[in-house]
mmCIF file of C-alpha atoms and ligand atoms in Angstrom:
data_model
loop_
_atom_site.group_PDB
_atom_site.id
_atom_site.type_symbol
_atom_site.label_atom_id
_atom_site.label_comp_id
_atom_site.label_asym_id
_atom_site.label_seq_id
_atom_site.Cartn_x
_atom_site.Cartn_y
_atom_site.Cartn_z
ATOM 1 C CA UNK A 1394 49.568 -43.131 -23.775
ATOM 2 C CA UNK A 1395 48.289 -45.512 -21.298
ATOM 3 C CA UNK A 1396 45.661 -48.110 -21.066
ATOM 4 C CA UNK A 1397 42.483 -46.707 -19.862
ATOM 5 C CA UNK A 1398 42.507 -48.679 -17.380
ATOM 6 C CA UNK A 1399 45.556 -48.785 -15.299
ATOM 7 C CA UNK A 1400 46.311 -51.202 -12.057
ATOM 8 C CA UNK A 1401 48.162 -49.069 -9.050
ATOM 9 C CA UNK A 1402 50.901 -51.481 -7.398
ATOM 10 C CA UNK A 1403 52.596 -48.586 -5.284
ATOM 11 C CA UNK A 1404 53.839 -49.629 -1.861
ATOM 12 C CA UNK A 1405 53.025 -46.544 -0.525
ATOM 13 C CA UNK A 1406 50.899 -44.126 -1.209
ATOM 14 C CA UNK A 1407 49.004 -47.336 -2.415
ATOM 15 C CA UNK A 1408 45.723 -47.563 -4.262
ATOM 16 C CA UNK A 1409 42.693 -46.374 -2.696
ATOM 17 C CA UNK A 1410 39.217 -48.255 -4.029
ATOM 18 C CA UNK A 1411 37.234 -46.320 -6.611
ATOM 19 C CA UNK A 1412 34.135 -46.322 -4.818
ATOM 20 C CA UNK A 1413 36.075 -44.870 -1.605
ATOM 21 C CA UNK A 1414 37.749 -42.083 -4.450
ATOM 22 C CA UNK A 1415 34.035 -41.140 -5.508
ATOM 23 C CA UNK A 1416 32.709 -41.220 -2.457
ATOM 24 C CA UNK A 1417 35.590 -38.490 -1.805
ATOM 25 C CA UNK A 1418 34.718 -36.567 -4.786
ATOM 26 C CA UNK A 1419 31.432 -36.150 -3.646
ATOM 27 C CA UNK A 1420 32.394 -35.042 0.089
ATOM 28 C CA UNK A 1421 34.725 -32.794 -0.764
ATOM 29 C CA UNK A 1422 31.757 -30.152 -2.123
ATOM 30 C CA UNK A 1423 28.982 -30.899 0.273
ATOM 31 C CA UNK A 1424 29.805 -33.490 3.348
ATOM 32 C CA UNK A 1425 26.549 -35.542 4.535
ATOM 33 C CA UNK A 1426 24.487 -32.451 3.880
ATOM 34 C CA UNK A 1427 26.364 -29.630 6.155
ATOM 35 C CA UNK A 1428 26.717 -27.626 2.757
ATOM 36 C CA UNK A 1429 30.448 -27.284 3.919
ATOM 37 C CA UNK A 1430 33.443 -30.110 2.455
ATOM 38 C CA UNK A 1431 35.148 -32.137 4.543
ATOM 39 C CA UNK A 1432 37.675 -30.814 4.521
ATOM 40 C CA UNK A 1433 36.602 -27.454 6.447
ATOM 41 C CA UNK A 1434 35.094 -29.978 9.172
ATOM 42 C CA UNK A 1435 36.353 -28.615 12.599
ATOM 43 C CA UNK A 1436 37.421 -31.108 14.752
ATOM 44 C CA UNK A 1437 35.396 -30.088 17.721
ATOM 45 C CA UNK A 1438 32.057 -30.357 16.095
ATOM 46 C CA UNK A 1439 29.820 -33.461 16.633
ATOM 47 C CA UNK A 1440 30.206 -34.076 12.577
ATOM 48 C CA UNK A 1441 33.910 -34.763 13.353
ATOM 49 C CA UNK A 1442 32.999 -36.589 16.744
ATOM 50 C CA UNK A 1443 31.456 -38.732 14.975
ATOM 51 C CA UNK A 1444 34.220 -39.578 12.182
ATOM 52 C CA UNK A 1445 36.759 -40.188 14.749
ATOM 53 C CA UNK A 1446 34.032 -42.647 16.886
ATOM 54 C CA UNK A 1447 32.786 -44.452 14.308
ATOM 55 C CA UNK A 1448 36.648 -45.108 12.904
ATOM 56 C CA UNK A 1449 36.949 -46.502 16.179
ATOM 57 C CA UNK A 1450 34.210 -48.665 16.139
ATOM 58 C CA UNK A 1451 35.110 -49.975 12.759
ATOM 59 C CA UNK A 1452 38.909 -50.798 13.797
ATOM 60 C CA UNK A 1453 37.995 -52.355 17.089
ATOM 61 C CA UNK A 1454 35.441 -54.524 15.308
ATOM 62 C CA UNK A 1455 37.567 -55.466 12.493
ATOM 63 C CA UNK A 1456 40.695 -56.433 14.274
ATOM 64 C CA UNK A 1457 38.640 -57.705 17.691
ATOM 65 C CA UNK A 1458 40.691 -54.987 19.704
ATOM 66 C CA UNK A 1459 40.579 -56.003 23.337
ATOM 67 C CA UNK A 1460 39.269 -53.946 26.227
ATOM 68 C CA UNK A 1461 42.582 -53.206 27.300
ATOM 69 C CA UNK A 1462 43.843 -51.290 24.387
ATOM 70 C CA UNK A 1463 43.388 -48.171 23.198
ATOM 71 C CA UNK A 1464 43.446 -46.856 19.859
ATOM 72 C CA UNK A 1465 45.893 -43.790 19.186
ATOM 73 C CA UNK A 1466 46.217 -41.483 15.665
ATOM 74 C CA UNK A 1467 49.498 -39.928 15.540
ATOM 75 C CA UNK A 1468 50.727 -37.533 13.673
ATOM 76 C CA UNK A 1469 53.436 -38.659 10.986
ATOM 77 C CA UNK A 1470 54.521 -41.636 9.652
ATOM 78 C CA UNK A 1471 55.617 -44.723 11.044
ATOM 79 C CA UNK A 1472 58.820 -43.315 10.982
ATOM 80 C CA UNK A 1473 58.073 -40.969 13.315
ATOM 81 C CA UNK A 1474 57.384 -44.006 15.566
ATOM 82 C CA UNK A 1475 60.875 -45.059 15.755
ATOM 83 C CA UNK A 1476 62.077 -42.230 17.742
ATOM 84 C CA UNK A 1477 58.864 -41.698 19.756
ATOM 85 C CA UNK A 1478 58.554 -45.348 20.889
ATOM 86 C CA UNK A 1479 61.501 -45.447 22.609
ATOM 87 C CA UNK A 1480 60.840 -41.904 23.837
ATOM 88 C CA UNK A 1481 57.735 -43.185 25.551
ATOM 89 C CA UNK A 1482 58.675 -46.495 26.802
ATOM 90 C CA UNK A 1483 61.723 -46.209 28.391
ATOM 91 C CA UNK A 1484 62.714 -44.217 32.105
ATOM 92 C CA UNK A 1485 66.284 -43.295 31.307
ATOM 93 C CA UNK A 1486 68.906 -43.550 28.506
ATOM 94 C CA UNK A 1487 70.632 -46.632 30.388
ATOM 95 C CA UNK A 1488 67.766 -49.120 29.805
ATOM 96 C CA UNK A 1489 68.114 -51.828 27.462
ATOM 97 C CA UNK A 1490 65.585 -52.726 24.680
ATOM 98 C CA UNK A 1491 66.037 -55.728 22.102
ATOM 99 C CA UNK A 1492 65.383 -54.842 18.652
ATOM 100 C CA UNK A 1493 64.997 -57.518 15.906
ATOM 101 C CA UNK A 1494 66.715 -56.653 12.593
ATOM 102 C CA UNK A 1495 64.993 -58.500 9.789
ATOM 103 C CA UNK A 1496 65.642 -55.934 6.962
ATOM 104 C CA UNK A 1497 65.526 -52.347 5.531
ATOM 105 C CA UNK A 1498 62.703 -50.743 7.945
ATOM 106 C CA UNK A 1499 63.620 -52.866 10.814
ATOM 107 C CA UNK A 1500 66.916 -52.016 10.993
ATOM 108 C CA UNK A 1501 66.411 -47.764 10.269
ATOM 109 C CA UNK A 1502 64.649 -48.486 13.486
ATOM 110 C CA UNK A 1503 67.589 -49.698 15.394
ATOM 111 C CA UNK A 1504 69.264 -46.928 14.443
ATOM 112 C CA UNK A 1505 66.750 -44.664 15.586
ATOM 113 C CA UNK A 1506 66.239 -46.174 18.635
ATOM 114 C CA UNK A 1507 70.395 -46.142 19.704
ATOM 115 C CA UNK A 1508 69.771 -42.030 20.079
ATOM 116 C CA UNK A 1509 67.484 -43.234 22.936
ATOM 117 C CA UNK A 1510 68.607 -46.253 24.818
ATOM 118 C CA UNK A 1511 70.938 -49.570 24.888
ATOM 119 C CA UNK A 1512 69.851 -51.216 22.064
ATOM 120 C CA UNK A 1513 70.471 -55.189 21.978
ATOM 121 C CA UNK A 1514 70.387 -56.073 18.422
ATOM 122 C CA UNK A 1515 69.293 -59.596 17.400
ATOM 123 C CA UNK A 1516 69.581 -60.289 13.824
ATOM 124 C CA UNK A 1517 67.396 -62.969 12.449
ATOM 125 C CA UNK A 1518 68.169 -63.678 8.922
ATOM 126 C CA UNK A 1519 70.448 -66.269 7.604
ATOM 127 C CA UNK A 1520 71.179 -68.242 4.207
ATOM 128 C CA UNK A 1521 70.575 -72.053 3.712
ATOM 129 C CA UNK A 1522 70.630 -73.461 -0.047
ATOM 130 C CA UNK A 1523 71.193 -69.875 -1.481
ATOM 131 C CA UNK A 1524 67.523 -69.038 0.037
ATOM 132 C CA UNK A 1525 66.860 -66.272 2.753
ATOM 133 C CA UNK A 1526 65.567 -67.454 6.373
ATOM 134 C CA UNK A 1527 64.426 -65.886 9.303
ATOM 135 C CA UNK A 1528 65.230 -67.578 12.625
ATOM 136 C CA UNK A 1529 62.095 -69.160 14.473
ATOM 137 C CA UNK A 1530 61.234 -66.927 17.411
ATOM 138 C CA UNK A 1531 62.292 -69.695 20.591
ATOM 139 C CA UNK A 1532 65.965 -68.664 18.928
ATOM 140 C CA UNK A 1533 65.934 -65.249 19.642
ATOM 141 C CA UNK A 1534 68.559 -64.228 21.546
ATOM 142 C CA UNK A 1535 66.311 -61.982 23.846
ATOM 143 C CA UNK A 1536 67.804 -60.111 27.145
ATOM 144 C CA UNK A 1537 66.179 -60.848 30.471
ATOM 145 C CA UNK A 1538 66.280 -56.676 31.179
ATOM 146 C CA UNK A 1539 65.052 -55.349 28.089
ATOM 147 C CA UNK A 1540 62.472 -52.921 28.897
ATOM 148 C CA UNK A 1541 60.723 -54.187 25.482
ATOM 149 C CA UNK A 1542 61.276 -56.196 21.889
ATOM 150 C CA UNK A 1543 60.494 -54.677 18.718
ATOM 151 C CA UNK A 1544 60.331 -56.083 15.255
ATOM 152 C CA UNK A 1545 58.575 -55.549 12.074
ATOM 153 C CA UNK A 1546 56.188 -58.772 10.632
ATOM 154 C CA UNK A 1547 56.705 -57.709 7.327
ATOM 155 C CA UNK A 1548 59.818 -55.867 6.106
ATOM 156 C CA UNK A 1549 57.873 -54.264 2.825
ATOM 157 C CA UNK A 1550 61.733 -53.384 1.163
ATOM 158 C CA UNK A 1551 62.915 -56.613 1.266
ATOM 159 C CA UNK A 1552 59.606 -58.918 0.726
ATOM 160 C CA UNK A 1553 60.105 -60.673 4.113
ATOM 161 C CA UNK A 1554 57.308 -61.862 6.357
ATOM 162 C CA UNK A 1555 57.567 -63.375 9.542
ATOM 163 C CA UNK A 1556 54.275 -65.003 10.135
ATOM 164 C CA UNK A 1557 55.091 -66.674 13.687
ATOM 165 C CA UNK A 1558 53.299 -64.630 16.273
ATOM 166 C CA UNK A 1559 55.046 -63.533 19.483
ATOM 167 C CA UNK A 1560 54.751 -65.375 23.038
ATOM 168 C CA UNK A 1561 57.639 -64.330 25.354
ATOM 169 C CA UNK A 1562 56.412 -64.437 28.875
ATOM 170 C CA UNK A 1563 56.190 -61.121 30.543
ATOM 171 C CA UNK A 1564 58.274 -58.961 27.328
ATOM 172 C CA UNK A 1565 56.502 -56.182 25.859
ATOM 173 C CA UNK A 1566 56.272 -56.402 22.528
ATOM 174 C CA UNK A 1567 56.184 -53.730 19.937
ATOM 175 C CA UNK A 1568 55.394 -54.616 16.333
ATOM 176 C CA UNK A 1569 55.342 -51.893 13.184
ATOM 177 C CA UNK A 1570 52.608 -53.693 11.170
ATOM 178 C CA UNK A 1571 52.686 -50.371 8.647
ATOM 179 C CA UNK A 1572 52.495 -52.947 5.531
ATOM 180 C CA UNK A 1573 50.258 -55.615 6.789
ATOM 181 C CA UNK A 1574 47.780 -53.667 9.059
ATOM 182 C CA UNK A 1575 44.269 -55.269 8.245
ATOM 183 C CA UNK A 1576 45.205 -57.557 5.276
ATOM 184 C CA UNK A 1577 44.647 -60.299 7.505
ATOM 185 C CA UNK A 1578 43.776 -61.351 10.909
ATOM 186 C CA UNK A 1579 45.700 -60.644 13.969
ATOM 187 C CA UNK A 1580 45.424 -61.643 16.968
ATOM 188 C CA UNK A 1581 45.859 -58.406 19.002
ATOM 189 C CA UNK A 1582 46.180 -59.756 22.787
ATOM 190 C CA UNK A 1583 49.839 -60.963 21.621
ATOM 191 C CA UNK A 1584 51.384 -57.518 21.214
ATOM 192 C CA UNK A 1585 51.792 -54.180 23.788
ATOM 193 C CA UNK A 1586 52.035 -52.247 20.954
ATOM 194 C CA UNK A 1587 51.123 -51.912 17.440
ATOM 195 C CA UNK A 1588 51.668 -49.168 15.060
ATOM 196 C CA UNK A 1589 51.226 -48.912 11.422
ATOM 197 C CA UNK A 1590 51.187 -45.413 9.181
ATOM 198 C CA UNK A 1591 48.194 -45.542 6.820
ATOM 199 C CA UNK A 1592 48.898 -44.790 3.333
ATOM 200 C CA UNK A 1593 49.480 -48.373 2.807
ATOM 201 C CA UNK A 1594 46.030 -50.263 3.434
ATOM 202 C CA UNK A 1595 44.176 -47.768 5.460
ATOM 203 C CA UNK A 1596 44.141 -44.599 3.320
ATOM 204 C CA UNK A 1597 46.727 -41.625 3.076
ATOM 205 C CA UNK A 1598 50.306 -40.523 4.267
ATOM 206 C CA UNK A 1599 51.002 -38.461 7.240
ATOM 207 C CA UNK A 1600 49.194 -39.889 10.336
ATOM 208 C CA UNK A 1601 49.621 -43.262 12.061
ATOM 209 C CA UNK A 1602 47.707 -45.800 13.560
ATOM 210 C CA UNK A 1603 48.344 -46.950 17.267
ATOM 211 C CA UNK A 1604 46.974 -50.147 19.334
ATOM 212 C CA UNK A 1605 48.114 -49.746 22.832
ATOM 213 C CA UNK A 1606 48.095 -51.482 25.966
ATOM 214 C CA UNK A 1607 46.645 -49.405 28.945
ATOM 215 C CA UNK A 1608 49.696 -50.195 31.233
ATOM 216 C CA UNK A 1609 51.725 -48.944 28.219
ATOM 217 C CA UNK A 1610 50.532 -45.613 28.158
ATOM 218 C CA UNK A 1611 52.516 -44.062 30.774
ATOM 219 C CA UNK A 1612 55.673 -45.673 31.283
ATOM 220 C CA UNK A 1613 57.894 -42.429 31.187
ATOM 221 C CA UNK A 1614 56.893 -40.519 33.849
ATOM 222 C CA UNK A 1615 59.328 -37.461 33.402
ATOM 223 C CA UNK A 1616 58.304 -34.419 31.501
ATOM 224 C CA UNK A 1617 60.827 -34.778 28.894
ATOM 225 C CA UNK A 1618 58.535 -35.933 25.916
ATOM 226 C CA UNK A 1619 56.907 -33.442 23.581
ATOM 227 C CA UNK A 1620 53.659 -32.723 24.685
ATOM 228 C CA UNK A 1621 52.110 -33.479 20.926
ATOM 229 C CA UNK A 1622 53.863 -37.160 21.085
ATOM 230 C CA UNK A 1623 52.437 -38.088 24.224
ATOM 231 C CA UNK A 1624 51.150 -41.386 24.391
ATOM 232 C CA UNK A 1625 49.059 -40.232 27.900
ATOM 233 C CA UNK A 1626 48.065 -37.213 26.040
ATOM 234 C CA UNK A 1627 46.974 -38.557 22.954
ATOM 235 C CA UNK A 1628 44.662 -40.964 24.610
ATOM 236 C CA UNK A 1629 43.820 -38.193 26.912
ATOM 237 C CA UNK A 1630 42.407 -35.733 24.354
ATOM 238 C CA UNK A 1631 41.160 -38.584 22.134
ATOM 239 C CA UNK A 1632 44.627 -38.178 19.625
ATOM 240 C CA UNK A 1633 43.061 -34.308 18.975
ATOM 241 C CA UNK A 1634 45.733 -32.881 21.751
ATOM 242 C CA UNK A 1635 46.785 -30.527 19.094
ATOM 243 C CA UNK A 1636 44.829 -30.234 15.486
ATOM 244 C CA UNK A 1637 44.497 -33.243 13.878
ATOM 245 C CA UNK A 1638 45.130 -33.725 10.242
ATOM 246 C CA UNK A 1639 40.955 -34.756 9.642
ATOM 247 C CA UNK A 1640 40.922 -35.215 5.885
ATOM 248 C CA UNK A 1641 43.416 -38.089 6.454
ATOM 249 C CA UNK A 1642 40.961 -39.296 9.774
ATOM 250 C CA UNK A 1643 38.266 -38.789 7.590
ATOM 251 C CA UNK A 1644 39.769 -40.931 4.202
ATOM 252 C CA UNK A 1645 40.477 -43.633 7.153
ATOM 253 C CA UNK A 1646 37.367 -43.996 8.313
ATOM 254 C CA UNK A 1647 35.717 -44.265 4.506
ATOM 255 C CA UNK A 1648 38.374 -47.005 3.775
ATOM 256 C CA UNK A 1649 37.608 -48.697 6.850
ATOM 257 C CA UNK A 1650 33.710 -48.863 6.317
ATOM 258 C CA UNK A 1651 34.683 -50.326 2.621
ATOM 259 C CA UNK A 1652 36.907 -53.136 4.018
ATOM 260 C CA UNK A 1653 33.895 -54.144 6.529
ATOM 261 C CA UNK A 1654 32.143 -54.290 3.452
ATOM 262 C CA UNK A 1655 34.807 -56.466 1.522
ATOM 263 C CA UNK A 1656 33.403 -58.981 4.547
ATOM 264 C CA UNK A 1657 35.917 -58.852 7.318
ATOM 265 C CA UNK A 1658 39.295 -59.943 7.846
ATOM 266 C CA UNK A 1659 39.496 -63.487 7.458
ATOM 267 C CA UNK A 1660 37.988 -62.711 3.985
ATOM 268 C CA UNK A 1661 40.152 -60.590 2.836
ATOM 269 C CA UNK A 1662 43.481 -62.575 4.350
ATOM 270 C CA UNK A 1663 41.970 -65.253 2.270
ATOM 271 C CA UNK A 1664 41.619 -63.107 -0.981
ATOM 272 C CA UNK A 1665 45.348 -61.650 -0.279
ATOM 273 C CA UNK A 1666 46.778 -64.650 -0.301
ATOM 274 C CA UNK A 1667 45.239 -66.151 -3.075
ATOM 275 C CA UNK A 1668 46.631 -62.731 -4.800
ATOM 276 C CA UNK A 1669 50.284 -63.369 -3.755
ATOM 277 C CA UNK A 1670 49.942 -66.928 -4.632
ATOM 278 C CA UNK A 1671 49.084 -66.584 -8.113
ATOM 279 C CA UNK A 1672 52.465 -64.092 -9.015
ATOM 280 C CA UNK A 1673 54.260 -66.151 -6.929
ATOM 281 C CA UNK A 1674 53.394 -69.355 -9.061
ATOM 282 C CA UNK A 1675 54.412 -67.147 -12.079
ATOM 283 C CA UNK A 1676 58.038 -66.485 -10.771
ATOM 284 C CA UNK A 1677 59.228 -70.083 -9.740
ATOM 285 C CA UNK A 1678 57.806 -71.390 -12.606
ATOM 286 C CA UNK A 1679 59.805 -68.750 -14.842
ATOM 287 C CA UNK A 1680 63.666 -69.263 -15.826
ATOM 288 C CA UNK A 1681 62.948 -65.358 -15.953
ATOM 289 C CA UNK A 1682 62.371 -64.133 -12.231
ATOM 290 C CA UNK A 1683 64.154 -65.115 -9.277
ATOM 291 C CA UNK A 1684 62.535 -64.436 -5.446
ATOM 292 C CA UNK A 1685 65.467 -65.792 -2.982
ATOM 293 C CA UNK A 1686 63.577 -65.750 0.319
ATOM 294 C CA UNK A 1687 62.431 -69.195 1.726
ATOM 295 C CA UNK A 1688 58.336 -69.582 0.605
ATOM 296 C CA UNK A 1689 57.712 -69.574 3.925
ATOM 297 C CA UNK A 1690 58.717 -66.190 4.339
ATOM 298 C CA UNK A 1691 57.881 -64.684 1.404
ATOM 299 C CA UNK A 1692 55.682 -61.608 2.009
ATOM 300 C CA UNK A 1693 52.201 -61.838 0.609
ATOM 301 C CA UNK A 1694 51.864 -57.852 0.405
ATOM 302 C CA UNK A 1695 55.114 -56.982 -1.174
ATOM 303 C CA UNK A 1696 56.590 -59.498 -3.794
ATOM 304 C CA UNK A 1697 60.356 -58.836 -4.775
ATOM 305 C CA UNK A 1698 62.384 -60.082 -7.670
ATOM 306 C CA UNK A 1699 64.809 -59.673 -9.984
ATOM 307 C CA UNK A 1700 65.376 -60.716 -13.901
ATOM 308 C CA UNK A 1701 68.050 -62.983 -14.763
ATOM 309 C CA UNK A 1702 68.994 -60.668 -17.175
ATOM 310 C CA UNK A 1703 69.276 -57.257 -15.038
ATOM 311 C CA UNK A 1704 69.435 -55.381 -18.257
ATOM 312 C CA UNK A 1705 66.250 -56.785 -18.782
ATOM 313 C CA UNK A 1706 64.492 -54.445 -15.389
ATOM 314 C CA UNK A 1707 64.286 -51.223 -17.493
ATOM 315 C CA UNK A 1708 62.857 -52.885 -20.165
ATOM 316 C CA UNK A 1709 60.404 -54.583 -17.874
ATOM 317 C CA UNK A 1710 59.272 -51.529 -16.337
ATOM 318 C CA UNK A 1711 58.198 -50.053 -19.292
ATOM 319 C CA UNK A 1712 56.633 -52.241 -20.704
ATOM 320 C CA UNK A 1713 54.363 -53.079 -17.409
ATOM 321 C CA UNK A 1714 53.868 -49.139 -17.486
ATOM 322 C CA UNK A 1715 52.445 -48.949 -20.993
ATOM 323 C CA UNK A 1716 50.349 -52.218 -20.127
ATOM 324 C CA UNK A 1717 48.815 -50.223 -17.366
ATOM 325 C CA UNK A 1718 50.734 -51.798 -14.207
ATOM 326 C CA UNK A 1719 51.614 -48.854 -12.432
ATOM 327 C CA UNK A 1720 54.445 -48.542 -9.960
ATOM 328 C CA UNK A 1721 56.692 -51.871 -9.968
ATOM 329 C CA UNK A 1722 60.086 -50.554 -9.825
ATOM 330 C CA UNK A 1723 61.739 -52.387 -6.562
ATOM 331 C CA UNK A 1724 62.263 -49.820 -3.643
ATOM 332 C CA UNK A 1725 65.847 -47.788 -4.186
ATOM 333 C CA UNK A 1726 67.796 -49.150 -1.469
ATOM 334 C CA UNK A 1727 67.439 -52.894 -3.404
ATOM 335 C CA UNK A 1728 66.616 -52.250 -6.415
ATOM 336 C CA UNK A 1729 64.867 -55.135 -8.648
ATOM 337 C CA UNK A 1730 61.032 -55.475 -8.967
ATOM 338 C CA UNK A 1731 58.285 -55.021 -6.529
ATOM 339 C CA UNK A 1732 54.361 -56.021 -6.697
ATOM 340 C CA UNK A 1733 52.967 -54.500 -3.767
ATOM 341 C CA UNK A 1734 49.212 -56.008 -2.987
ATOM 342 C CA UNK A 1735 47.408 -54.028 -0.717
ATOM 343 C CA UNK A 1736 43.570 -54.661 0.224
ATOM 344 C CA UNK A 1737 42.720 -52.836 -2.603
ATOM 345 C CA UNK A 1738 44.286 -54.281 -5.307
ATOM 346 C CA UNK A 1739 41.617 -56.793 -6.685
ATOM 347 C CA UNK A 1740 42.284 -60.206 -7.833
ATOM 348 C CA UNK A 1741 41.698 -59.307 -11.312
ATOM 349 C CA UNK A 1742 44.166 -56.595 -11.670
ATOM 350 C CA UNK A 1743 46.598 -59.528 -10.579
ATOM 351 C CA UNK A 1744 45.285 -61.761 -12.593
ATOM 352 C CA UNK A 1745 45.624 -59.888 -15.410
ATOM 353 C CA UNK A 1746 49.751 -58.421 -14.116
ATOM 354 C CA UNK A 1747 50.096 -62.364 -14.101
ATOM 355 C CA UNK A 1748 49.111 -62.896 -17.432
ATOM 356 C CA UNK A 1749 51.681 -59.777 -19.296
ATOM 357 C CA UNK A 1750 54.573 -61.430 -16.484
ATOM 358 C CA UNK A 1751 54.191 -64.727 -18.565
ATOM 359 C CA UNK A 1752 54.112 -63.447 -21.599
ATOM 360 C CA UNK A 1753 57.101 -61.148 -21.145
ATOM 361 C CA UNK A 1754 59.044 -64.127 -19.695
ATOM 362 C CA UNK A 1755 58.441 -66.300 -22.687
ATOM 363 C CA UNK A 1756 59.608 -63.192 -24.856
ATOM 364 C CA UNK A 1757 62.682 -62.623 -23.125
ATOM 365 C CA UNK A 1758 64.073 -65.727 -21.257
HETATM 366 C C1 PLP B 2015 55.962 -47.928 5.328
HETATM 367 C C2 PLP B 2015 56.956 -48.331 5.773
HETATM 368 C C3 PLP B 2015 57.304 -47.754 6.998
HETATM 369 C C4 PLP B 2015 57.800 -45.443 6.831
HETATM 370 O O1 PLP B 2015 56.492 -45.200 6.737
HETATM 371 P P1 PLP B 2015 56.387 -43.477 6.723
HETATM 372 O O2 PLP B 2015 55.015 -42.970 6.515
HETATM 373 O O3 PLP B 2015 57.395 -43.293 5.704
HETATM 374 O O4 PLP B 2015 56.826 -42.744 8.124
HETATM 375 C C5 PLP B 2015 57.843 -48.038 8.094
HETATM 376 N N1 PLP B 2015 57.971 -49.213 8.175
HETATM 377 C C6 PLP B 2015 57.094 -49.985 7.627
HETATM 378 C C7 PLP B 2015 57.674 -51.547 7.612
HETATM 379 C C8 PLP B 2015 56.814 -49.404 6.855
HETATM 380 O O5 PLP B 2015 56.334 -50.229 5.738
#
């Protein structure tokens, strides 16, 4: 039996705020007095166009998106974009691209891109005094002739975060922001393309948000791009070239409305950093928990750690689950423990988990 009150710390599909769930429950039976379910709203109807336009408006306002950028919603997760980005951005398979390797997801993106173009792989992690660090951007060995540079500011699996913003002259920067989108203030103008799957901070799985600069929409002019993933078509048809996943869009709309109500991104960023600081403090002050990432490069959305005695992992997961803290298991590729703190996780959930972790450490260290 679980505690009545539980907190879901899953890396994905992440927690949805209670007011949003409540609204969904209501709209499932009758959306906005239409007498039909929100799931039945046709994407060509005025009702749905309203959801689309209001979603874009929220995004523009929250992220302060410049006018020379378009918003696209594309089928599938961020992983789909690992192939779709090179397909849209290259002119031939002999084109060169720069890919930064900083962990699990950026490495997968590299292996996918290699199918379509020449990839200059740039490893940016190193270890100093037993701590993982990231080379500063001006040390990244970027080639002169690459079409774009791809990197992942927050490695969701490893818990590694690159706070520095790109400033490369004339280089198109593509960023996989899946686990930090809308969790902080971000200067969009530093990027050519930002993409993020929606199941972490902005709703449900199966959809990816793209924010793309106008001059990058129509680079590959050959007709080899699958039409449904062609950025030019997605822009032209307002992301509805084929029937879109309307329910996911609708949930994203509610999430953005909720986020706006929280007071915008500078406020949310501050809370998010407070939340992660509380937990890193518990980790650093104990002999039981270990995080070997240099503090400057620690993720504030995905906190990874191990316990000194590996046999205690199972017990930690079992006890935390019984206490109502769900999904704390690390990604299967790295093991250990992972706490994901997206916007929806309230401060009280973090404080309660911190207390649990402190008590656990006094018992077992
Ligand atoms: C979750 C995640 C992905 C994969 O997203 P899917 O929706 O499963 O395709 C890719 N990159 C990052 C940084 C992620 O956090």
